[in-house]
Short mmCIF file of C-alpha atoms and ligand atoms in Angstrom, two decimals:
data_model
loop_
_atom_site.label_atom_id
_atom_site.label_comp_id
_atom_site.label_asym_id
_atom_site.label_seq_id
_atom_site.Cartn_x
_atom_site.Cartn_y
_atom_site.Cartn_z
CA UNK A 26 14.71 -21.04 9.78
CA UNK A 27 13.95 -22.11 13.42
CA UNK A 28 10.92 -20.79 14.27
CA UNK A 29 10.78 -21.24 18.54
CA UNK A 30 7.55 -20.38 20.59
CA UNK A 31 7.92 -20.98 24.57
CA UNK A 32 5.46 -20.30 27.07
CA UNK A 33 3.09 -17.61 24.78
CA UNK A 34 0.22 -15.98 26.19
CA UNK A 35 -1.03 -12.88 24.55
CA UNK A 36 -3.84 -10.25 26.49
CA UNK A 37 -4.46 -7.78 23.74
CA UNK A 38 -4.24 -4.23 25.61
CA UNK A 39 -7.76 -3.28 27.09
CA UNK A 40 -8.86 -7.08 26.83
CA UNK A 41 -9.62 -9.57 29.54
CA UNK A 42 -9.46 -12.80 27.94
CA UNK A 43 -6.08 -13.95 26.00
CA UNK A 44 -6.10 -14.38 22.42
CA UNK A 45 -3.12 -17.13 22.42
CA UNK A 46 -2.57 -19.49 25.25
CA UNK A 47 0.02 -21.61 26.60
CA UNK A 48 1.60 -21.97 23.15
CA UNK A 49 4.87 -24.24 23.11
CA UNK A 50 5.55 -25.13 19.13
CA UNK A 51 8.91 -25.36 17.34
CA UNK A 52 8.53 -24.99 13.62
CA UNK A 53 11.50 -26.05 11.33
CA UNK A 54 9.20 -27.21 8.11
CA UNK A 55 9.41 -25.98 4.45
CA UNK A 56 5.91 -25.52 4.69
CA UNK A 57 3.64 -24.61 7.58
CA UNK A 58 -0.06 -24.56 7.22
CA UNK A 59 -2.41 -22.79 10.23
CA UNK A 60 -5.96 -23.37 9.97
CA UNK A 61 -8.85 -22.44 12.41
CA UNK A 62 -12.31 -20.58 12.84
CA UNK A 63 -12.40 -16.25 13.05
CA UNK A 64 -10.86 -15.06 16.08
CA UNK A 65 -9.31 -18.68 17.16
CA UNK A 66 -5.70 -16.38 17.20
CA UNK A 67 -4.46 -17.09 14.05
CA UNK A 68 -3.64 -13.51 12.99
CA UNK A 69 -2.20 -12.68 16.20
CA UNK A 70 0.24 -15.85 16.29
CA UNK A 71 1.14 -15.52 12.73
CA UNK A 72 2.13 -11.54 13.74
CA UNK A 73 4.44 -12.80 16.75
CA UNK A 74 6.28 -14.04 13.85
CA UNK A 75 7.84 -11.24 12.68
CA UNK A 76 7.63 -9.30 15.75
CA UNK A 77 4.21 -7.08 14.42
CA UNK A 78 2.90 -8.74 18.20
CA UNK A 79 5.38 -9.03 20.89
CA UNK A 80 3.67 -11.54 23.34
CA UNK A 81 2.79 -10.50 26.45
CA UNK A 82 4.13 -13.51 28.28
CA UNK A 83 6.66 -15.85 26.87
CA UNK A 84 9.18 -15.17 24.33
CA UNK A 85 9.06 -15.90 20.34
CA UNK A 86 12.41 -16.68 18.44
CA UNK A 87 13.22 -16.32 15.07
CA UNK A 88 16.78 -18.57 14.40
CA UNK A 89 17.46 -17.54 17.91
CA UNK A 90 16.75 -13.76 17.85
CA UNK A 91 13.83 -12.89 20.10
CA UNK A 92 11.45 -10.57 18.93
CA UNK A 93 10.71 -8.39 21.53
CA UNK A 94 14.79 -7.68 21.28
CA UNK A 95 15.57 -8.03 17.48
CA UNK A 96 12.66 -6.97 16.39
CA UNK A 97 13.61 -5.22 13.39
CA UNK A 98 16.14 -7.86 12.38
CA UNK A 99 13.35 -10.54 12.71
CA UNK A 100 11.77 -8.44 10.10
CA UNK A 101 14.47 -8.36 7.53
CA UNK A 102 13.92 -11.92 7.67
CA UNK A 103 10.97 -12.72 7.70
CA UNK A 104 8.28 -11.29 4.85
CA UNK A 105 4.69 -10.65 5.34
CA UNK A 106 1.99 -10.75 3.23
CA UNK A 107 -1.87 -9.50 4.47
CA UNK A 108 -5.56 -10.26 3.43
CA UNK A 109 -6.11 -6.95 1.89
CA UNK A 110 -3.54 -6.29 -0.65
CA UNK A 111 -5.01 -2.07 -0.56
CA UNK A 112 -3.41 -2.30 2.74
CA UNK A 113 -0.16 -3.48 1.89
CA UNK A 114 0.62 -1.08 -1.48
CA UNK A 115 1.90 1.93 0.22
CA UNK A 116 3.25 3.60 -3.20
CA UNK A 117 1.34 5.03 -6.09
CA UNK A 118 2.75 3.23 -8.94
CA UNK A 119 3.59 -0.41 -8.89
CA UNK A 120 7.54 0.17 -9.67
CA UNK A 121 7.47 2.45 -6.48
CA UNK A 122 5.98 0.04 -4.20
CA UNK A 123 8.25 -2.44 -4.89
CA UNK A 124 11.08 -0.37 -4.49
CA UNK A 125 10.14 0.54 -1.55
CA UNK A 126 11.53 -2.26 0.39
CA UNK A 127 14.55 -1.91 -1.03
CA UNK A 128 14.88 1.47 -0.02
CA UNK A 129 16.72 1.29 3.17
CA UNK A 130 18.78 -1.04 2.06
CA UNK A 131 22.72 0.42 1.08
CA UNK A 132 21.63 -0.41 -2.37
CA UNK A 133 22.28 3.02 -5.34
CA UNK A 134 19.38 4.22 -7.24
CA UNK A 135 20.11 2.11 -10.54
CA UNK A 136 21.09 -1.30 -8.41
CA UNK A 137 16.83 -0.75 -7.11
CA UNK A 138 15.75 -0.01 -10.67
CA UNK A 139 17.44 -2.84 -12.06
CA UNK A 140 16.39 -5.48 -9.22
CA UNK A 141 12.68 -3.93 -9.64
CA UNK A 142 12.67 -4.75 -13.23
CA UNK A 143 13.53 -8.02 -12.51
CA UNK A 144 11.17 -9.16 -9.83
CA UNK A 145 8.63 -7.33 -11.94
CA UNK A 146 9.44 -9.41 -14.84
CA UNK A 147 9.45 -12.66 -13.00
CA UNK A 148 6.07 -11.89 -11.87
CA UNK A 149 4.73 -10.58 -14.76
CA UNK A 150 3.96 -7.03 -13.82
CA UNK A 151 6.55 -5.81 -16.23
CA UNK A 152 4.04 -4.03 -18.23
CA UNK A 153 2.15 -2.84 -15.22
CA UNK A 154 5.35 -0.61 -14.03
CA UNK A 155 4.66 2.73 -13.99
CA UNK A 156 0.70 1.77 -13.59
CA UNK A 157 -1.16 3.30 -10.51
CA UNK A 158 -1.46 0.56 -7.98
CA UNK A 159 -5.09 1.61 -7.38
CA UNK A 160 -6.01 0.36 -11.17
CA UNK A 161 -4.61 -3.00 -10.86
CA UNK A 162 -7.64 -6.04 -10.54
CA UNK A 163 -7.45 -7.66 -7.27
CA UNK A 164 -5.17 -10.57 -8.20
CA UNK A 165 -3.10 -8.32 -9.28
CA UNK A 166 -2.85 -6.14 -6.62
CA UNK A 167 -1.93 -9.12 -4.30
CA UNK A 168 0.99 -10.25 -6.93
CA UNK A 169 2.11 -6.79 -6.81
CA UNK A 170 1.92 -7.08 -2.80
CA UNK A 171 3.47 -10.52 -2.62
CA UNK A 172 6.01 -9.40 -5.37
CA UNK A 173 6.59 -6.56 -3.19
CA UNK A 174 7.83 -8.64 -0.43
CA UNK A 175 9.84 -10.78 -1.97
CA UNK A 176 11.86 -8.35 -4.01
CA UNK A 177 13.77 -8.00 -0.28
CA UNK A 178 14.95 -12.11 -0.28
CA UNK A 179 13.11 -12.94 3.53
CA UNK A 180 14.11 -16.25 4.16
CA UNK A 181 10.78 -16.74 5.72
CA UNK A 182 7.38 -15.77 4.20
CA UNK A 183 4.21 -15.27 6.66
CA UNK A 184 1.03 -15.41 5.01
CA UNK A 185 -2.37 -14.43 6.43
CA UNK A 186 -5.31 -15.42 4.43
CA UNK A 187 -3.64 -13.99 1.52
CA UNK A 188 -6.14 -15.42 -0.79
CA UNK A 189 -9.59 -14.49 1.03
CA UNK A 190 -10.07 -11.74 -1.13
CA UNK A 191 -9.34 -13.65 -4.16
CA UNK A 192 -11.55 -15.44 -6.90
CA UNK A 193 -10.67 -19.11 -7.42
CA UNK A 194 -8.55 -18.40 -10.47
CA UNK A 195 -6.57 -15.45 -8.49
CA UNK A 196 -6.38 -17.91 -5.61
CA UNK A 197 -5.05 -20.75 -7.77
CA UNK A 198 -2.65 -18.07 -9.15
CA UNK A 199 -1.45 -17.45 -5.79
CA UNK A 200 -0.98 -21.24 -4.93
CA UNK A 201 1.25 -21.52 -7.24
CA UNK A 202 3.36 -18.74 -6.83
CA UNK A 203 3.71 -19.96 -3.30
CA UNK A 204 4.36 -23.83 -4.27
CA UNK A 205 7.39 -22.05 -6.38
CA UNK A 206 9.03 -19.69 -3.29
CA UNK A 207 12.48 -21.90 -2.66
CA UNK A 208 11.71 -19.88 1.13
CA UNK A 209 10.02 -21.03 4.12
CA UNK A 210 6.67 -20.82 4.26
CA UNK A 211 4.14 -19.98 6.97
CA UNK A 212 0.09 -19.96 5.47
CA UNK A 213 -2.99 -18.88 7.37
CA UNK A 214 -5.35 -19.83 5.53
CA UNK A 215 -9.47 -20.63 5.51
CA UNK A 216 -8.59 -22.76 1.96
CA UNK A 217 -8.27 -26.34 2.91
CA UNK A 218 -6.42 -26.93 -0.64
CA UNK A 219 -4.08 -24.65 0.25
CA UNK A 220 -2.56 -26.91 2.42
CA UNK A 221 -3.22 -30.29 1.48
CA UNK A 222 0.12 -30.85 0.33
CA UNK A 223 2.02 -28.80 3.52
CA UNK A 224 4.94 -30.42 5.63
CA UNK A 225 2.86 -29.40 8.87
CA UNK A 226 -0.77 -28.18 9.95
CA UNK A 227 -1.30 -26.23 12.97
CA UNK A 228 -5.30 -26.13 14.02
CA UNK A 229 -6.22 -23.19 16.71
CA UNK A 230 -9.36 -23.15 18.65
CA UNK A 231 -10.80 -20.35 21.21
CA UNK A 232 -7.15 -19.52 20.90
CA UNK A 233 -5.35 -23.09 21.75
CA UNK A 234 -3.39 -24.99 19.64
CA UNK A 235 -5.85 -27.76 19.10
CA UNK A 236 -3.86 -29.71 16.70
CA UNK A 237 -0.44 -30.04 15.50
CA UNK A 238 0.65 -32.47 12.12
CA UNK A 239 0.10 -33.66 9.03
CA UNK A 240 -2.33 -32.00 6.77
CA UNK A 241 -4.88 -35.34 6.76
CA UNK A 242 -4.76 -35.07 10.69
CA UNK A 243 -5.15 -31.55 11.17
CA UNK A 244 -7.76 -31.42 8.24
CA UNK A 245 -10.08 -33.93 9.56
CA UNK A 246 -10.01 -32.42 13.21
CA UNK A 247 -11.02 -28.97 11.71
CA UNK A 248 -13.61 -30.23 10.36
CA UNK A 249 -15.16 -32.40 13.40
CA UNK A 250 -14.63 -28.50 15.17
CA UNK A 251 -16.86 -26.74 12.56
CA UNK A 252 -19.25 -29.27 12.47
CA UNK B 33 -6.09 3.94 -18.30
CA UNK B 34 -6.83 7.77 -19.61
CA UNK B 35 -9.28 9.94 -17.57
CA UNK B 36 -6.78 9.62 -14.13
CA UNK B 37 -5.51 12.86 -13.33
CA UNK B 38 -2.39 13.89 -11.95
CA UNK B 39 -0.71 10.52 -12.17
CA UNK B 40 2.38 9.87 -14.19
CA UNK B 41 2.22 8.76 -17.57
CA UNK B 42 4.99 7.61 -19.57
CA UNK B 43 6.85 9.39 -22.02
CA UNK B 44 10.61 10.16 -23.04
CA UNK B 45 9.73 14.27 -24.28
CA UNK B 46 11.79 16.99 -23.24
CA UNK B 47 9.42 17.78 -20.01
CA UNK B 48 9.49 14.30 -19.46
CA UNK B 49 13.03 14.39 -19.11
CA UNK B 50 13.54 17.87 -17.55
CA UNK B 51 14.68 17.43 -13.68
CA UNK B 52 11.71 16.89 -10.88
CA UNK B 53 13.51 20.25 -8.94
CA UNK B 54 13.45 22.20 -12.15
CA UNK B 55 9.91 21.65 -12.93
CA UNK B 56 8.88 21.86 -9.16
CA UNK B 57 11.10 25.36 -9.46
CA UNK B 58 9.51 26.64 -12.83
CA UNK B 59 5.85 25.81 -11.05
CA UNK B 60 6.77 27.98 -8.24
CA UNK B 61 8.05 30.89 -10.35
CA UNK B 62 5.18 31.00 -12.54
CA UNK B 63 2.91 30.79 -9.61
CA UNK B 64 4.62 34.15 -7.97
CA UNK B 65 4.78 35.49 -11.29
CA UNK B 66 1.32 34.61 -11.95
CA UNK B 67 -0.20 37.34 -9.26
CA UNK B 68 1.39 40.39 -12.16
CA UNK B 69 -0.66 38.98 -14.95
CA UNK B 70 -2.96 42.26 -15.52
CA UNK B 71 -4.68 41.99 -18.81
CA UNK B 72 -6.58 39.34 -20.84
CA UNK B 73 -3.96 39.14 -23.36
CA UNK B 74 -0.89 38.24 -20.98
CA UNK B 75 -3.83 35.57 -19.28
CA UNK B 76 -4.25 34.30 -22.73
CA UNK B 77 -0.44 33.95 -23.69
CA UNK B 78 0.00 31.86 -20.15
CA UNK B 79 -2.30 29.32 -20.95
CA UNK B 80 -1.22 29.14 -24.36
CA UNK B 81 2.22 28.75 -23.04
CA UNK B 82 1.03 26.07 -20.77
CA UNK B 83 -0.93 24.69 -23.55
CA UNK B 84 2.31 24.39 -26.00
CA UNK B 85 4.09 22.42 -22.75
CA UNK B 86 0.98 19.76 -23.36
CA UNK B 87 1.78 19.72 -26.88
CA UNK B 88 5.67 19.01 -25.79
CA UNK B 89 4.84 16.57 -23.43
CA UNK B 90 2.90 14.75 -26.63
CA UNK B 91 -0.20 14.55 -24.13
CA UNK B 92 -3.36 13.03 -24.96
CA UNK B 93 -6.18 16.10 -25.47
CA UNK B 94 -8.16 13.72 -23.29
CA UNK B 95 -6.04 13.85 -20.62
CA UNK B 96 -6.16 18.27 -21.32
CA UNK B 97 -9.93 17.75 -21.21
CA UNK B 98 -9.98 15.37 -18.13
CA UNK B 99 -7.57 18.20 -16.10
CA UNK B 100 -9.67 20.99 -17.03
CA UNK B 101 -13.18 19.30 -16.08
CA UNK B 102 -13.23 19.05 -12.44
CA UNK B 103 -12.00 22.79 -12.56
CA UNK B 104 -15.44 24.12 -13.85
CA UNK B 105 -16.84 23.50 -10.65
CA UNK B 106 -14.44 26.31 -9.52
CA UNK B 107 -13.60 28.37 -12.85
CA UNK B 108 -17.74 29.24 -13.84
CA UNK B 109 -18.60 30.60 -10.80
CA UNK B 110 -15.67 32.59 -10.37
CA UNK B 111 -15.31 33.75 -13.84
CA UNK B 112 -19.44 34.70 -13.02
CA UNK B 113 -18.81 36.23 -9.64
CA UNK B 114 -15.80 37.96 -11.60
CA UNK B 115 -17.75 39.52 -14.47
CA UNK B 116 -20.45 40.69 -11.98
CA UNK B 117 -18.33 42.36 -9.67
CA UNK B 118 -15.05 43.67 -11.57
CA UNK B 119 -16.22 43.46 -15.42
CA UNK B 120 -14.85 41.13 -18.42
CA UNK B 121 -11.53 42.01 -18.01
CA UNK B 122 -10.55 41.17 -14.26
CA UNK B 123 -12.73 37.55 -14.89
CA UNK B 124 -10.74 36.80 -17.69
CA UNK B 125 -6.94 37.35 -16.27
CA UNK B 126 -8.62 35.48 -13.10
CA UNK B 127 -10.32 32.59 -14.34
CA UNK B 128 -7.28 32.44 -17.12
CA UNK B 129 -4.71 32.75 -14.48
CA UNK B 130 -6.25 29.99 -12.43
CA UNK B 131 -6.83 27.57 -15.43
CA UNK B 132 -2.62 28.40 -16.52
CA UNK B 133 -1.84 27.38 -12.73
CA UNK B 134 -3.91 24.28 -12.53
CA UNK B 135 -3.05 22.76 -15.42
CA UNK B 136 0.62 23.73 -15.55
CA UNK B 137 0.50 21.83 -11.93
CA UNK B 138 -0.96 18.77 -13.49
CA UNK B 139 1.30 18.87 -16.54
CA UNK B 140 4.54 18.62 -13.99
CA UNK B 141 2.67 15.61 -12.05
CA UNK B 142 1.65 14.03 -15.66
CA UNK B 143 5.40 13.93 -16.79
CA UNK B 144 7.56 13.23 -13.43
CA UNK B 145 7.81 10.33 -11.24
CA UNK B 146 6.20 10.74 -7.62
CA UNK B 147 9.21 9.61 -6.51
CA UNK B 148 11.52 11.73 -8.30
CA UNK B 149 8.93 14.87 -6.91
CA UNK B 150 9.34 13.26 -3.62
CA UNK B 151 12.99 12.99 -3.63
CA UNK B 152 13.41 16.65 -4.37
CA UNK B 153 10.61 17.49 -1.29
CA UNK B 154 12.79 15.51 0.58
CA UNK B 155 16.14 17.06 -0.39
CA UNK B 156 15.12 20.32 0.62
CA UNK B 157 13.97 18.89 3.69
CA UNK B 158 17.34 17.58 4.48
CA UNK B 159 18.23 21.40 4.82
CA UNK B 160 15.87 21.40 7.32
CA UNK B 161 17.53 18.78 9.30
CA UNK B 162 19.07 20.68 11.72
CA UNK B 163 15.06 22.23 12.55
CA UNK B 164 14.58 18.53 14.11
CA UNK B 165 12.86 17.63 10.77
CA UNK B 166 13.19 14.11 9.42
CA UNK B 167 13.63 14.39 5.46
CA UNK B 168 13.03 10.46 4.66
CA UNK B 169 9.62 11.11 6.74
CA UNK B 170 8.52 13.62 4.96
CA UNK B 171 9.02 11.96 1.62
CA UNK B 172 6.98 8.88 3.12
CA UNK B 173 4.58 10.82 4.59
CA UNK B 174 3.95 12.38 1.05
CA UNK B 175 4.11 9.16 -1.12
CA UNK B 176 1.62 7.89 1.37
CA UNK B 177 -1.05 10.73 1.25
CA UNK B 178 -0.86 10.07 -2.45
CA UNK B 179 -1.66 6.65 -1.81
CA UNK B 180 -4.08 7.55 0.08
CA UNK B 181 -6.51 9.67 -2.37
CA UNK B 182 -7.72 6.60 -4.43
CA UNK B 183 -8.19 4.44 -1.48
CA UNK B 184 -10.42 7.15 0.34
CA UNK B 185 -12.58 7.96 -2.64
CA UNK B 186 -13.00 4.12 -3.06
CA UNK B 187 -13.80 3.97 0.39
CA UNK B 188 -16.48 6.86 0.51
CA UNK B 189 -18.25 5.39 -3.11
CA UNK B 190 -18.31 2.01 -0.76
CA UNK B 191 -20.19 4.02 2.03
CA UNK B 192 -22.75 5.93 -0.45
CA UNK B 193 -23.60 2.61 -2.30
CA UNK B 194 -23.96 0.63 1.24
CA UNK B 195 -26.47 3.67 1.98
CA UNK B 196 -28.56 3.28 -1.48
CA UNK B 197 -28.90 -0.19 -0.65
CA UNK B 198 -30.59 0.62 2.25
CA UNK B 199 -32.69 3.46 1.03
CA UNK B 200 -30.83 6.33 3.53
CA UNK B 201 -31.01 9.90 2.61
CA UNK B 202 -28.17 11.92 2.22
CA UNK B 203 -27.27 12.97 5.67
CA UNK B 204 -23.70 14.23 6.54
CA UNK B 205 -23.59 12.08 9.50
CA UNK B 206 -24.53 8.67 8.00
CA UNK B 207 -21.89 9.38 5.59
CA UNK B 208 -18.94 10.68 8.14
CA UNK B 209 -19.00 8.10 10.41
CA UNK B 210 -18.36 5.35 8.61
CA UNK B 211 -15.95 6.93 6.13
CA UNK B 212 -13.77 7.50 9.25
CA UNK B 213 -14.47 4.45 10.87
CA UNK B 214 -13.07 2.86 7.59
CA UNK B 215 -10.43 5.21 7.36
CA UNK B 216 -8.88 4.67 10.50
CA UNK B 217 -9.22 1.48 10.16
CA UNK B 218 -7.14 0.80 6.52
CA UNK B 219 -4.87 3.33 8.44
CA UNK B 220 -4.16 1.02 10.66
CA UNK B 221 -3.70 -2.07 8.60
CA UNK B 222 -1.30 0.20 6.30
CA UNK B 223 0.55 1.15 9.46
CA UNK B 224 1.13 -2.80 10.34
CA UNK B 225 2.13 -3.12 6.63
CA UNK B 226 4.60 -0.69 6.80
CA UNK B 227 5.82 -2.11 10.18
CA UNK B 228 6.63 -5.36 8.48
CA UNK B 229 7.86 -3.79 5.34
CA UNK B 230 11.05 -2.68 7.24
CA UNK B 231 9.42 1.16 8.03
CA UNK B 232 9.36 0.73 11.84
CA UNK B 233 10.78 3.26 13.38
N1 ADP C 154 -5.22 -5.31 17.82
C1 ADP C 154 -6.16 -5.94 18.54
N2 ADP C 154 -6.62 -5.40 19.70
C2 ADP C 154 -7.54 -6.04 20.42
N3 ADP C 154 -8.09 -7.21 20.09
C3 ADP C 154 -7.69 -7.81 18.97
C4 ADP C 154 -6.70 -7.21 18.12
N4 ADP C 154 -6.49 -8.03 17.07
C5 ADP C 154 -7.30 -9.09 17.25
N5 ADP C 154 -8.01 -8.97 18.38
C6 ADP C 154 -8.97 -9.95 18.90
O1 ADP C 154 -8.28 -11.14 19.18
C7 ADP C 154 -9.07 -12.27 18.85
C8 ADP C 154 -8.28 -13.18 17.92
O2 ADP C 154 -8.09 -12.47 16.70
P1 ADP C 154 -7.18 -12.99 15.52
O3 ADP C 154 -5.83 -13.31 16.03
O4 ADP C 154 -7.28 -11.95 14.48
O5 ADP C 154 -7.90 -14.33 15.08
P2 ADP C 154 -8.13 -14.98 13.64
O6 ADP C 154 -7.07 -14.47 12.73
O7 ADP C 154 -8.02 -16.45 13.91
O8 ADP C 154 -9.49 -14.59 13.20
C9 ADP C 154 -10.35 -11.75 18.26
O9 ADP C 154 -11.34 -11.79 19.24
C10 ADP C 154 -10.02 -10.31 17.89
O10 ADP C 154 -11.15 -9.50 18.00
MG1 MG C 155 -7.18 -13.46 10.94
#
């Protein structure tokens, strides 16, 4: 999906200083890495892209619907996935959660159970169904989070930091997943692995877009920034 | 996975299979009926009664044992209290009664689906549309709280272990504040969550 950012600037409520500034970027890519140090306005730009953070100037587009308008359709479209996977499970049991998505949807009771079983098999959480949520390990609380989204088909996943939490062999885990989604594919992320292999690599500093390319580019000037 | 209580476990017996309204009904009735239990003997029949709907369910006794434990707290003292003030008898019925309730309570949680106990919250509340009330947030509002109960008590073991480490008595305060200040702050995130998982209304 077109992905169109003109003229951002976004002033938190209550706060002076802007968080993003004077952000022009169109993103088309398969995969789009963002990289950058704590509070350089990477959560807050990868928010505007669903419409979670409607900009205070400028307008962000999502295949040409504006989310401060289309909010809610934005969101059918595009899937989010958070740090904190305890966050994001908002259902007791595993089945539930993922259903949950699905439930405002048109869809009857058995067309949810049987699409449930299914993403639940794909991911491997099959066994885990009628689990509480709360006695899954952490990778697989984030599966069940990420599995969670993607049982609704968004054509475009957001990701922020989704494997910060996550010990290298959860992490690796997650890569993968990811490297299989046939969607689009935006990645916060502090892992410069993550997105070695990307399409695109968007650095943020003190909340500018410092850097905008491929992932050798964009990794090298991150580092000259943090050193 | 044994020791949770109150969460749904598995099975295909007959109370597994019995509606979520007519276990959610049979609760209720026993629970009004409960207040004309008078002697030790009709106590004693109602937990036995409860005790055979364990058996149904084919229930792990651990799972019995692990509903009954965090009752004793409440049960001893009352059943003391009970024999002090109104003699053998009245404790009995009372501690019997309560022990019938509770676990009859966690028996319908142990066999149903939260959901299915949530849709049949929420299709009462549909009768109470036309009081302004909004039956799909009810049932969310529910599932949530639910949620909620192993994420708090995670939270507060966080906060007394943060206040070991640093050698801190046990005072109310240092415990409150940052159990809410966590609290409100996962209630946030799960608010943002729920924004972008299509709840946003
Ligand atoms: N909801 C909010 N209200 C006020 N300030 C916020 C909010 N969210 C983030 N900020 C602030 O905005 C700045 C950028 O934060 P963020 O976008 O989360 O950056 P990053 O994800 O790169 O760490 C930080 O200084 C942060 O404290
Ligand atoms: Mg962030």
């Amino acid at each position: 999906m077109l992905i169109e950012v003109s003229g951002v600037t976004h002033t938190y409520a209550g706060r002076r200083e802007p968080v993003v500034r004077d952000l022009d970027v169109r993103l088309e890519e398969h995969r789009i890495g963002v990289i950058g140090a704590n509070g350089s306005g990477k959560s807050t730009f990868a928010r505007m892209l669903n419409g979670l953070v409607v900009p205070s100037e400028g307008t962000v587009s999502v295949e040409g619907r504006d989310t401060r308008r289309h909010g809610r359709e934005v969101r059918r479209d595009v899937g989010f996935c958070f740090t904190d996977p305890d966050s994001q499970i908002v259902m007791p049991t595993v089945a539930e959660d993922v259903a949950f998505g699905l439930r405002r949807r048109g869809l009857s009771k058995a067309e949810v159970a049987a699409r449930v079983e299914d993403v639940l098999r794909a991911h491997g959480l099959a066994q885990h169904a009628d689990h509480a949520a709360h006695l899954l390990s952490g990778g697989q609380k984030q599966l069940l989070a990420l599995t969670s989204v993607l049982v609704t088909e968004p054509r475009l996943l957001v990701m922020d930091e989704p494997t910060t939490l996550l010990d290298l062999r959860n992490t690796r885990m997650v890569a993968d997943l990811v490297a299989r989604l046939p969607q689009q594919v935006v990645l916060v992320t502090h892992d410069l692995d993550l997105v070695a292999g990307f399409d695109r690599v968007l650095v943020f500093d003190e909340s500018r877009l410092v850097h905008d390319g491929a992932p050798a580019g964009a990794l090298r000037h991150y580092r000259e920034l943090m050193s | 996975m044994t020791g949770v209580v109150g969460l749904y476990r598995p099975g295909t017996s007959v109370v597994h299979r019995l509606p979520a309204g007519v276990k959610l009904a049979g609760l209720a009735v026993v629970g009004a009926v409960s207040v004309m239990v008078g002697t030790p003997v009709r106590a004693a029949a109602l937990v036995a009664c409860v005790l055979a709907g364990y058996a149904v369910a084919r229930l792990p006794l651990s799972l019995l044992w692990a509903s009954v434990r965090p009752l004793l707290w409440v049960a001893v003292p009352l059943g003391v209290f009970q024999v002090v003030v109104a003699g053998w008898d009245r404790a009995a019925v009372v501690v019997g009664v309560l022990l019938a309730l509770v676990l009859l309570a966690n028996l319908v949680t142990l066999t149903t689906r939260t959901t299915d106990l949530i849709d049949v919250v929420v299709g009462l509340a549909r009768r109470l549309r036309f009081t302004g009330v909004d039956p799909e947030r009810v049932g969310l509002l529910l599932s949530l709280g639910i949620r909620s109960v192993p994420l708090v008590l995670e939270l507060a073991g966080e906060v007394r272990e943060a206040q070991h480490a640093r050698g801190r008595g046990a005072s109310a305060r240092a415990f409150a504040v940052p159990l809410i200040v966590g609290a409100l702050r996962r209630a946030d995130e799960m608010g943002d969550a729920l924004a972008a998982r299509g709840f946003d209304d």
